[in-house]
GROMACS .gro file of C-alpha atoms in nm:
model
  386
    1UNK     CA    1   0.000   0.000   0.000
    2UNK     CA    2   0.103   0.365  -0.081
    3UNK     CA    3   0.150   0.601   0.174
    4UNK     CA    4   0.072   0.942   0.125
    5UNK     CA    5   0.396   1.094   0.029
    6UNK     CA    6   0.419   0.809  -0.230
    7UNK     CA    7   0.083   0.876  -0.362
    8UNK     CA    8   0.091   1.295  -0.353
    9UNK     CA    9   0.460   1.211  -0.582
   10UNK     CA   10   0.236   0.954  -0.819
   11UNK     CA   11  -0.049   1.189  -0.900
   12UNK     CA   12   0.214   1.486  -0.890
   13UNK     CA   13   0.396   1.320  -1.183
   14UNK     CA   14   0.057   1.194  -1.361
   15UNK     CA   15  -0.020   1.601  -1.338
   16UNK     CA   16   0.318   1.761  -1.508
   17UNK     CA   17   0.362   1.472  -1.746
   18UNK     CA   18   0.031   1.428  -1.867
   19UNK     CA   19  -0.264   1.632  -1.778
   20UNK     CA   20  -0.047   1.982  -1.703
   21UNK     CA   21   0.093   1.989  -2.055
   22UNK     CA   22  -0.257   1.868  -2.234
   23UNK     CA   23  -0.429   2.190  -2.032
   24UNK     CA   24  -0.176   2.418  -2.121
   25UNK     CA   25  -0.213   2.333  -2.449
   26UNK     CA   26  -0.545   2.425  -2.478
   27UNK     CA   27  -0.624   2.643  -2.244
   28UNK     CA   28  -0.634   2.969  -2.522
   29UNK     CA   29  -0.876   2.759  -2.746
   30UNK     CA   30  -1.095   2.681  -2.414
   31UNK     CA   31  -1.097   3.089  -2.273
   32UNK     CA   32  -1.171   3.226  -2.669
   33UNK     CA   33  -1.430   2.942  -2.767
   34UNK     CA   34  -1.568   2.980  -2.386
   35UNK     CA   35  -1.596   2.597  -2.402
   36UNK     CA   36  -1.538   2.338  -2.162
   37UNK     CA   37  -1.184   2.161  -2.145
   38UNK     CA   38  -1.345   1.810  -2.239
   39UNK     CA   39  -1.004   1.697  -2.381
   40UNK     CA   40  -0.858   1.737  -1.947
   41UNK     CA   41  -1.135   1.580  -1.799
   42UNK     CA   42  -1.079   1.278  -2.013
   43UNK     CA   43  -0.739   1.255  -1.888
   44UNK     CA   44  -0.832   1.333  -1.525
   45UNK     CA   45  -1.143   1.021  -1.546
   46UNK     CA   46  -0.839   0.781  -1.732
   47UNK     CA   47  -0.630   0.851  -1.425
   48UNK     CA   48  -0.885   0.781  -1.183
   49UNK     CA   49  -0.843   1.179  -1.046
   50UNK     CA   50  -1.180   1.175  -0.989
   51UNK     CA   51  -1.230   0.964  -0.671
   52UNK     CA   52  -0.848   1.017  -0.571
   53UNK     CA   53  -0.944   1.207  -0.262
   54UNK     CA   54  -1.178   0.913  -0.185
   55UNK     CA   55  -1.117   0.659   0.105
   56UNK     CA   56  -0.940   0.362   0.035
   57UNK     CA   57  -1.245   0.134   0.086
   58UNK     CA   58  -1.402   0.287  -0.145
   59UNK     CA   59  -1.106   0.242  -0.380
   60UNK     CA   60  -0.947   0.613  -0.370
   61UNK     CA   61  -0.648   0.720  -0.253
   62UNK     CA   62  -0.752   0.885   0.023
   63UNK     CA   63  -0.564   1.228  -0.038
   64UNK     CA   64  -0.657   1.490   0.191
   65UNK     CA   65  -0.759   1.858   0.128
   66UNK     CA   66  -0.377   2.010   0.105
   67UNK     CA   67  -0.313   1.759  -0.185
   68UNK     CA   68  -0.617   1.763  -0.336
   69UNK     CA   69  -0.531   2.170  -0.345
   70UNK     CA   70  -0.162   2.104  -0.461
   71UNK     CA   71  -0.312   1.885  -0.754
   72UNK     CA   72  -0.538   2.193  -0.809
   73UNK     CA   73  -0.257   2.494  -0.789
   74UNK     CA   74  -0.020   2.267  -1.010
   75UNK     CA   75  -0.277   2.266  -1.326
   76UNK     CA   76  -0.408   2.630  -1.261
   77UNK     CA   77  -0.050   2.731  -1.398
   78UNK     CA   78  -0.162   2.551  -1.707
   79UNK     CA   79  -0.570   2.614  -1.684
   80UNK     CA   80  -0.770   2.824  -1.437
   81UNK     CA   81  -1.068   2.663  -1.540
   82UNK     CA   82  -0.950   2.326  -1.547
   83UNK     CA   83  -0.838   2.313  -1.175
   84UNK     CA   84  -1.157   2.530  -1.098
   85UNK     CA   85  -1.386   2.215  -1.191
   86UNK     CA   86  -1.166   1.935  -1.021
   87UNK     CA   87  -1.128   2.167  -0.719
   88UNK     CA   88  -1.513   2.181  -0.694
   89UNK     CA   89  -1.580   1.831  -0.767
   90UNK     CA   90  -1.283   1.724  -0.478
   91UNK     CA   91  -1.519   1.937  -0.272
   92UNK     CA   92  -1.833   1.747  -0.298
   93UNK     CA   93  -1.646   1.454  -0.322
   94UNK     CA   94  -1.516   1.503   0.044
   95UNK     CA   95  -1.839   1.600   0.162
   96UNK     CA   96  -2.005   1.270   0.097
   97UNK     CA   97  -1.684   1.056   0.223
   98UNK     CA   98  -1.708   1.235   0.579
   99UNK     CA   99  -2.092   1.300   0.621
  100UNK     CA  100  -2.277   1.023   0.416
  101UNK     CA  101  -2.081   0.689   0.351
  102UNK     CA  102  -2.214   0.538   0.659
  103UNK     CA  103  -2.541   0.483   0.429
  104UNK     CA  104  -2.565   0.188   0.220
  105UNK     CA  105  -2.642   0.404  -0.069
  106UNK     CA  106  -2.401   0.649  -0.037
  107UNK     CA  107  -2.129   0.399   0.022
  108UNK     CA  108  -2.267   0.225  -0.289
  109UNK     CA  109  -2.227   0.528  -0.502
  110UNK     CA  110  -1.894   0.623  -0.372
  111UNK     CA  111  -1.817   0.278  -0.514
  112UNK     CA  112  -1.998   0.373  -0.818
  113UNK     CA  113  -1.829   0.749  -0.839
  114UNK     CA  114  -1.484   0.579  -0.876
  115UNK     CA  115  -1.569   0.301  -1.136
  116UNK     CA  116  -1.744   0.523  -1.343
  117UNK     CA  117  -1.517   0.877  -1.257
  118UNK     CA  118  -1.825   1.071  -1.219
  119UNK     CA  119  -1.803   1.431  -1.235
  120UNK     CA  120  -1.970   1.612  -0.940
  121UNK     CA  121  -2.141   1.966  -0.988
  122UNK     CA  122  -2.231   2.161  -0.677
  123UNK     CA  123  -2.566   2.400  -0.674
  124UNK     CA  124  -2.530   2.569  -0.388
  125UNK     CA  125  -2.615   2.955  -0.533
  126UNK     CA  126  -2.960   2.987  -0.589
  127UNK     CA  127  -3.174   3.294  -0.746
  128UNK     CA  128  -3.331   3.559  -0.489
  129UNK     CA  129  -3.068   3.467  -0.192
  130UNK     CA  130  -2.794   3.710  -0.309
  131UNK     CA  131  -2.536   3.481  -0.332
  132UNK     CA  132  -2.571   3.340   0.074
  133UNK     CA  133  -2.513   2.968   0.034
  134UNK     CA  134  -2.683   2.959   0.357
  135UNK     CA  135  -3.019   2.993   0.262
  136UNK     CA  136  -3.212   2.818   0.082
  137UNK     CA  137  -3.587   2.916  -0.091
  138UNK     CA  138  -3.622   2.554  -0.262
  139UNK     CA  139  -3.740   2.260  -0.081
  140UNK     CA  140  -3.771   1.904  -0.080
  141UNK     CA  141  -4.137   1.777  -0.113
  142UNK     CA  142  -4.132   1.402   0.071
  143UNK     CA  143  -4.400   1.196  -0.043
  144UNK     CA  144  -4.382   0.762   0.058
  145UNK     CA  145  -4.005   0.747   0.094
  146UNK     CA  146  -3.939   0.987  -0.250
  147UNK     CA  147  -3.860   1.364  -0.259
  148UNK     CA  148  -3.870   1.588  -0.579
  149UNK     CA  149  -3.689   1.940  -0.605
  150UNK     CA  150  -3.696   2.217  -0.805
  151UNK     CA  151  -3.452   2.453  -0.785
  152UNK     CA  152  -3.333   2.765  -0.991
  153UNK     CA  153  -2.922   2.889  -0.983
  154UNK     CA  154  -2.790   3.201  -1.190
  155UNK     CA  155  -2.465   2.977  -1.251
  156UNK     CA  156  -2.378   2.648  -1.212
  157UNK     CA  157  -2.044   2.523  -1.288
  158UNK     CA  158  -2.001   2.297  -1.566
  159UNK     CA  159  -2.382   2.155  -1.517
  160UNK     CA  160  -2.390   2.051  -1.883
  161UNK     CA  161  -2.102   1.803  -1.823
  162UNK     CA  162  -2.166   1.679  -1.444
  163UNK     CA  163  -2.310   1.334  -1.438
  164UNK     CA  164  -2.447   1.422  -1.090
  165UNK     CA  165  -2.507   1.736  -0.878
  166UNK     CA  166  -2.515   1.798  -0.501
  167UNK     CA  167  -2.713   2.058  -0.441
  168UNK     CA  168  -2.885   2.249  -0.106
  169UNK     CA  169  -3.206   2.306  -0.020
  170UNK     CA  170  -3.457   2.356   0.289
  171UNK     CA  171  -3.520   2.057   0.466
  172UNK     CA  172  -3.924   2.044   0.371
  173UNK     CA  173  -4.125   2.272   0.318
  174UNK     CA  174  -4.190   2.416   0.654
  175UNK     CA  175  -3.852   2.444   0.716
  176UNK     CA  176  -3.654   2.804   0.786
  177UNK     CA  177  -3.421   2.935   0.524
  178UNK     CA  178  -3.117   2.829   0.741
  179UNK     CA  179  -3.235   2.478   0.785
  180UNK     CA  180  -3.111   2.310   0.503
  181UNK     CA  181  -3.006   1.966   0.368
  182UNK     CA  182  -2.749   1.836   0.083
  183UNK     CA  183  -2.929   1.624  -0.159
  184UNK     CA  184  -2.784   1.375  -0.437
  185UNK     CA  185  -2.911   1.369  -0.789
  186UNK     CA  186  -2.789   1.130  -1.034
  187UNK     CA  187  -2.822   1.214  -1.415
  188UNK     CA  188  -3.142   0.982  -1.490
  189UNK     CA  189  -3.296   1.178  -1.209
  190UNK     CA  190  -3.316   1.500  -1.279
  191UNK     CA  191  -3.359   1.727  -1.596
  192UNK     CA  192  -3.138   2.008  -1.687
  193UNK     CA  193  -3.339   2.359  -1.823
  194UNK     CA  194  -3.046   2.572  -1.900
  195UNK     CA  195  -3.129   2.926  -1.899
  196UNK     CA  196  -2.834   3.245  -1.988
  197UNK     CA  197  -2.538   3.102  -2.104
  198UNK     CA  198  -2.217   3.176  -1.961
  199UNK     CA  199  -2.043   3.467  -2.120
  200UNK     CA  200  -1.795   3.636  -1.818
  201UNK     CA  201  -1.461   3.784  -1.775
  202UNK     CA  202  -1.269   3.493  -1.702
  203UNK     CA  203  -1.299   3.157  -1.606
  204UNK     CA  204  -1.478   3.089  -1.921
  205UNK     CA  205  -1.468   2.692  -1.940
  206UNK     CA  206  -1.648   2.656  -1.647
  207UNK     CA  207  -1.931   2.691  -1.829
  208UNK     CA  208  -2.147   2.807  -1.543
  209UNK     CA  209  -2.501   2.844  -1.717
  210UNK     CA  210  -2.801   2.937  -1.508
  211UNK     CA  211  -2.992   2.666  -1.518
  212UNK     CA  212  -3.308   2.532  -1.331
  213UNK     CA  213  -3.276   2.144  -1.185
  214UNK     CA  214  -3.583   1.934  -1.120
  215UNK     CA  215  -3.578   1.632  -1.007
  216UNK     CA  216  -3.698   1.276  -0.803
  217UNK     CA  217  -3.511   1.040  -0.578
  218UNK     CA  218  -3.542   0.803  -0.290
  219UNK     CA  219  -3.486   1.006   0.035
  220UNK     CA  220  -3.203   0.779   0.088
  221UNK     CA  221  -2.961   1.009  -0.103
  222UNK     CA  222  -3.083   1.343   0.116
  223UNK     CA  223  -2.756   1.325   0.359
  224UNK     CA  224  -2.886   1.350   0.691
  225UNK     CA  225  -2.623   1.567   0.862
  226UNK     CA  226  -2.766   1.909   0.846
  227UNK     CA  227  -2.587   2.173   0.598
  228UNK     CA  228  -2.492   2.397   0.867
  229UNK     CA  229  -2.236   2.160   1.010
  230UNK     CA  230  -2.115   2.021   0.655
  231UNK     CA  231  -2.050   2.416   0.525
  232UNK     CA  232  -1.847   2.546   0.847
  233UNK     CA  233  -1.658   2.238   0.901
  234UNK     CA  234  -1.623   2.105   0.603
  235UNK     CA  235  -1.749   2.243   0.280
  236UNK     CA  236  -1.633   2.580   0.335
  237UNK     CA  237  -1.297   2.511   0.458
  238UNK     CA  238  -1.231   2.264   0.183
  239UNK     CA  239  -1.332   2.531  -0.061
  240UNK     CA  240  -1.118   2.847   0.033
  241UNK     CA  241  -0.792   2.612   0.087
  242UNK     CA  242  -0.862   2.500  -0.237
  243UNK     CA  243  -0.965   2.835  -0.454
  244UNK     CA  244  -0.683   3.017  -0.289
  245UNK     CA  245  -0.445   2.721  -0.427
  246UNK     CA  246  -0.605   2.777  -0.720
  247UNK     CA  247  -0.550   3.164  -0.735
  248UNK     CA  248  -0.213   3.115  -0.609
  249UNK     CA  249  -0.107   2.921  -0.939
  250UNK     CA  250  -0.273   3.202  -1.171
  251UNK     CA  251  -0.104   3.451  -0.985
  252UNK     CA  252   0.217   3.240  -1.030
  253UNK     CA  253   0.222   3.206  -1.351
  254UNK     CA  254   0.149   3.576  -1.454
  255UNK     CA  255   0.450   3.629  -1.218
  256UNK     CA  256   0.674   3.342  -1.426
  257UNK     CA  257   0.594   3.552  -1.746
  258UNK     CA  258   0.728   3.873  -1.553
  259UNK     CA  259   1.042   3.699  -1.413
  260UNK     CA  260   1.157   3.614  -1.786
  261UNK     CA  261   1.094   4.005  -1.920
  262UNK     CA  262   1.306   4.100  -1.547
  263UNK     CA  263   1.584   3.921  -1.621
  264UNK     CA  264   1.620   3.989  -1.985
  265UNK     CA  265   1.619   4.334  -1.880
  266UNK     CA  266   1.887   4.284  -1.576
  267UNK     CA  267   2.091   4.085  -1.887
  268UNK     CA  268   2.083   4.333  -2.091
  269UNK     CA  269   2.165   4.615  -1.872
  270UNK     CA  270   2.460   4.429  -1.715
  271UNK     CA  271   2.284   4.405  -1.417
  272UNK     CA  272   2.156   4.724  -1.309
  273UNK     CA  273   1.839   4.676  -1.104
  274UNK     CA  274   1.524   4.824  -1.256
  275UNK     CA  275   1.191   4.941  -1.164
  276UNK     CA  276   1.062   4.620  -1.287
  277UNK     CA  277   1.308   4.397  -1.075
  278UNK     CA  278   1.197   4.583  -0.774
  279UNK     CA  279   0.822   4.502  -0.885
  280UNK     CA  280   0.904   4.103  -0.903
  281UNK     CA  281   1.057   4.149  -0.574
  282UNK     CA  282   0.716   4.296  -0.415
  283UNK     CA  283   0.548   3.991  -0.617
  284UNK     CA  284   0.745   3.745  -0.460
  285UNK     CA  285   0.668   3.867  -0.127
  286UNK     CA  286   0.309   3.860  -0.188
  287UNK     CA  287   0.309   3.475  -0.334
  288UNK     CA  288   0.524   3.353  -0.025
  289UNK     CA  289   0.272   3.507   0.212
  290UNK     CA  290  -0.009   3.385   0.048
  291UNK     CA  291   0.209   3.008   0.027
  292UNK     CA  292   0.250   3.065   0.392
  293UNK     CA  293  -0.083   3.124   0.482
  294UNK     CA  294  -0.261   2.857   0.242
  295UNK     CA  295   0.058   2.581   0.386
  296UNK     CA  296  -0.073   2.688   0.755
  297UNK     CA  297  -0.418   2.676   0.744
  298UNK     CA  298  -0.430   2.329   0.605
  299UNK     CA  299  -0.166   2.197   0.844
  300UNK     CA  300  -0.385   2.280   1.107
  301UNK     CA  301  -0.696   2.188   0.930
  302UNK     CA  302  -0.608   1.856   0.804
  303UNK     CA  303  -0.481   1.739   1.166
  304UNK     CA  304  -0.810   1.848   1.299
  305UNK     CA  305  -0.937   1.616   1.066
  306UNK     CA  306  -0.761   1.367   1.160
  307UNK     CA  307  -0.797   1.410   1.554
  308UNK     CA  308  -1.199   1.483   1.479
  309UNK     CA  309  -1.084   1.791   1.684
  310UNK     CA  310  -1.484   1.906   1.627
  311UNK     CA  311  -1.384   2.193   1.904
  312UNK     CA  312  -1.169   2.293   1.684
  313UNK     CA  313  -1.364   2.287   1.371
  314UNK     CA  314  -1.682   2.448   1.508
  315UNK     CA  315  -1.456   2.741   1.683
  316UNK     CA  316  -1.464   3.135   1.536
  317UNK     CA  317  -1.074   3.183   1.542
  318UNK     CA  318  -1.063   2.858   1.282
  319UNK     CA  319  -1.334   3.048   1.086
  320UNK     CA  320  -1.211   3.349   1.094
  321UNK     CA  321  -0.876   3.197   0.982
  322UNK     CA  322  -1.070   3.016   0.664
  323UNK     CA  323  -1.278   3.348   0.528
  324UNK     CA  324  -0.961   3.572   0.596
  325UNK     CA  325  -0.737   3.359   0.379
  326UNK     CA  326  -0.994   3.392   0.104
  327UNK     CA  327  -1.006   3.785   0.116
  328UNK     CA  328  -0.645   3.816   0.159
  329UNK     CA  329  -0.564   3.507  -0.187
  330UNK     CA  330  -0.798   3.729  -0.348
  331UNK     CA  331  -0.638   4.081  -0.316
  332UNK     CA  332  -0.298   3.919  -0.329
  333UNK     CA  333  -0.299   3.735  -0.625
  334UNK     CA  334  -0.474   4.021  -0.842
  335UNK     CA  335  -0.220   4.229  -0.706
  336UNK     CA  336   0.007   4.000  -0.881
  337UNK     CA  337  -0.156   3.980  -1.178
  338UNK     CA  338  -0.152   4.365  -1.182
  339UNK     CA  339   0.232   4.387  -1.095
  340UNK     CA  340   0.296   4.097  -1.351
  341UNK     CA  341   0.168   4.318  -1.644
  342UNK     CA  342   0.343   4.647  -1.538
  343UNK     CA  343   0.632   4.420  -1.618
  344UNK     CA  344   0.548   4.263  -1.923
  345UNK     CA  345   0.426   4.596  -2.032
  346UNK     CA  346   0.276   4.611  -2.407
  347UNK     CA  347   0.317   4.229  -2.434
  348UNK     CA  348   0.143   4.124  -2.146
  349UNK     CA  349  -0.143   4.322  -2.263
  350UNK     CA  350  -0.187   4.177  -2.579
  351UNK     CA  351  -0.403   3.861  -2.626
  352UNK     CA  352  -0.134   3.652  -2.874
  353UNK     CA  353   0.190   3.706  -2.689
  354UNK     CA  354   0.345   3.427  -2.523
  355UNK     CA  355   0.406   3.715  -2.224
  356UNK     CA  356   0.030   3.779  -2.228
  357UNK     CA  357  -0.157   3.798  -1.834
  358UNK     CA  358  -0.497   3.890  -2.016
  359UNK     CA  359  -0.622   3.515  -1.908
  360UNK     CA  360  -0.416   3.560  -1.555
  361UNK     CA  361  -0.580   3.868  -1.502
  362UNK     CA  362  -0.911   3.816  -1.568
  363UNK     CA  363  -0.963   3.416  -1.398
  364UNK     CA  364  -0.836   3.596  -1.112
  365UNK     CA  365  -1.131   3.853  -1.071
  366UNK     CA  366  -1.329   3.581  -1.004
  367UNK     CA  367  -1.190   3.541  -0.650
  368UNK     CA  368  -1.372   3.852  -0.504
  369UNK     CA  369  -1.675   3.721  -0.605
  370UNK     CA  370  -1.682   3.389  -0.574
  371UNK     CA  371  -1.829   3.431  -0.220
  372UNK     CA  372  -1.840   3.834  -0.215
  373UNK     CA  373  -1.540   3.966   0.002
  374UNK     CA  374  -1.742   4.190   0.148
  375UNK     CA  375  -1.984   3.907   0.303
  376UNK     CA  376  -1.678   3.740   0.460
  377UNK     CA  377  -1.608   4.093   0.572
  378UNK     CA  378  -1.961   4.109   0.788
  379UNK     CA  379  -1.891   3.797   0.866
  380UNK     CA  380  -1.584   3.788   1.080
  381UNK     CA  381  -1.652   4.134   1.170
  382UNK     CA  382  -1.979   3.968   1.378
  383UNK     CA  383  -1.767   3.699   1.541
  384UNK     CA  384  -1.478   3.928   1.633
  385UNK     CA  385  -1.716   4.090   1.865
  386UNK     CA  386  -1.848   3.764   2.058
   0.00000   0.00000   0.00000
């Protein structure tokens, strides 16, 4: 048996031999076509990626969340929107391992998720809540051991390509907003009514259409843990370690494209330092901070994890921690991005240069609003004052 050095170095090398260089390759054709990278999930499924952070009884490797984001950070250098849909499918993945495959028919489908590699969408936004993932207006309707759903999001990742979705909603139908439940529907069970198609700034092969979902299932595949404790001690954590690490490579990259114009310029003027080796010194700084902060946080998260340190989990300074490394990978890595074309100057700014940071800069955006900064803000603001 592996161990998990031995298995992080395995899918590591799978990554830069194979799937790294395929993104990369098309990662232009993806952001101008606003498509979705088909050509990387195929390679991700052949590799068994899919159910990698899986436990081993239900054949996966059993990587945790600071792999899963190191697999993630690794092919964002390649494709933002590549490691944007395995990051969010490693987070509904690790949902069900910790909260539902106790059930027959969740352990069954885990089973299922890794023979088949099936992709895992997550509908969590929903119209008329403003973007609070923890609310919900839909509900489940029980009736003799079935429920049926219907629920309406202004953008759900790559729903035209998930075999499944996990999705939230109230509890039943008298339940409050804030009472909500995760709920599994397979493909055969639901119907897809796609609505706007997604045309953004970046992050294009996401392909994050608003779409409504109905649907019918046995209540068996409602997870009974209730959504509250999933999101803060699970779900949400899992999901700013791994954006961040995600951010973190785009910011990289634009920063690798500076680095090269730096040092031709420090070549060529027998090295005097310039303005713009002074600006890749301030973007270093940033990226080892943010490195710092992303490497901390999931040392102490993933040893909770493994001590079921629940005091831990459910305390404000750990979720303060997880919403403040969000805000701060945001602002950091645009700030990169920013820095990264005052180097590259003229090149950087054009769409065919091999210096270009049009892509960096604009995937990037989407970290302030993926979960609005200034919700976090409120947020932590509250539980400073408790």
């Amino acid at each position: 048996m592996l161990n998990a050095t031995e298995v992080d170095r395995e899918l590591n090398e799978i990554f830069q031999k194979l799937i790294v260089p395929k993104a990369a390759g098309l990662a232009d054709q993806v952001d101008s076509e606003n498509r979705f990278p088909f050509e990387v999930l195929a390679l991700l499924k052949e590799n068994k990626v899919l159910s990698a952070g899986n436990a081993e009884k239900f054949n996966g490797k059993d990587i945790h969340v600071s792999q899963q984001a190191a697999l993630c950070r690794t092919l964002s250098h390649a494709c933002a929107s590549s490691a944007m849909v395995l990051g969010m499918h490693f987070i509904k993945c690790n949902a069900l391992n910790r909260w539902a495959s106790e059930t027959s028919f969740f352990s069954d489908y885990l089973l299922k998720q890794h023979d088949e590699q099936r992709l895992i969408a997550s509908m969590t936004s929903e119209e008329g809540i403003g973007g609070d993932l923890r609310h919900s207006q839909a509900a489940v309707m029980i009736n003799a051991g079935e429920f049926s759903i219907e629920k309406s999001s202004p953008c759900l990742s790559y729903v035209n390509e998930a075999d499944d979705i996990l999705l939230t909603c109230r509890a039943n139908e008298d339940a409050a907003s804030s009472d909500q439940r995760l709920v599994l529907l397979q493909a055969n069970q639901m119907k897809k009514n796609i609505g706007r198609q997604w045309d953004a700034m970046g992050m294009r092969g996401t392909c994050s259409h608003a779409c409504v979902i109905t649907g019918q299932a046995g209540i068996e595949q409602i997870v009974e843990t209730p959504f509250a404790v999933i999101a803060n001690q699970g779900m949400i954590p899992d999901a700013h370690l791994i954006w961040s690490s995600i951010w973190l490579g785009i910011a990289e990259d634009a920063y690798n494209k500076a680095k090269k114009v730096s040092r031709k310029q420090f070549i060529s003027e027998e090295g005097t330092v310039s303005g713009s080796a002074r600006l890749q010194n301030e973007m270093q700084n940033l990226l080892l901070s943010l490195e710092a902060q992303i490497t901390q946080l999931g040392e102490q998260y993933v040893l909770a994890l493994k001590d079921a340190d629940d005091k831990f989990l459910r305390s404000s300074d750990f979720a303060i921690k997880v919403n403040s490394l969000k805000m701060n990978a945001s602002m950091m890595t645009r700030d990169v991005c920013l820095k990264a074309l005052e180097v590259c100057g003229i090149a950087g700014y054009k769409n065919d240069d091999e210096l270009s940071v049009s892509r960096n800069i604009r995937d990037v955006l989407s970290a302030s609003v993926m979960v609005s900064n200034e919700r976090l803000i409120t947020v932590n603001a509250a539980r400073l004052m408790l």
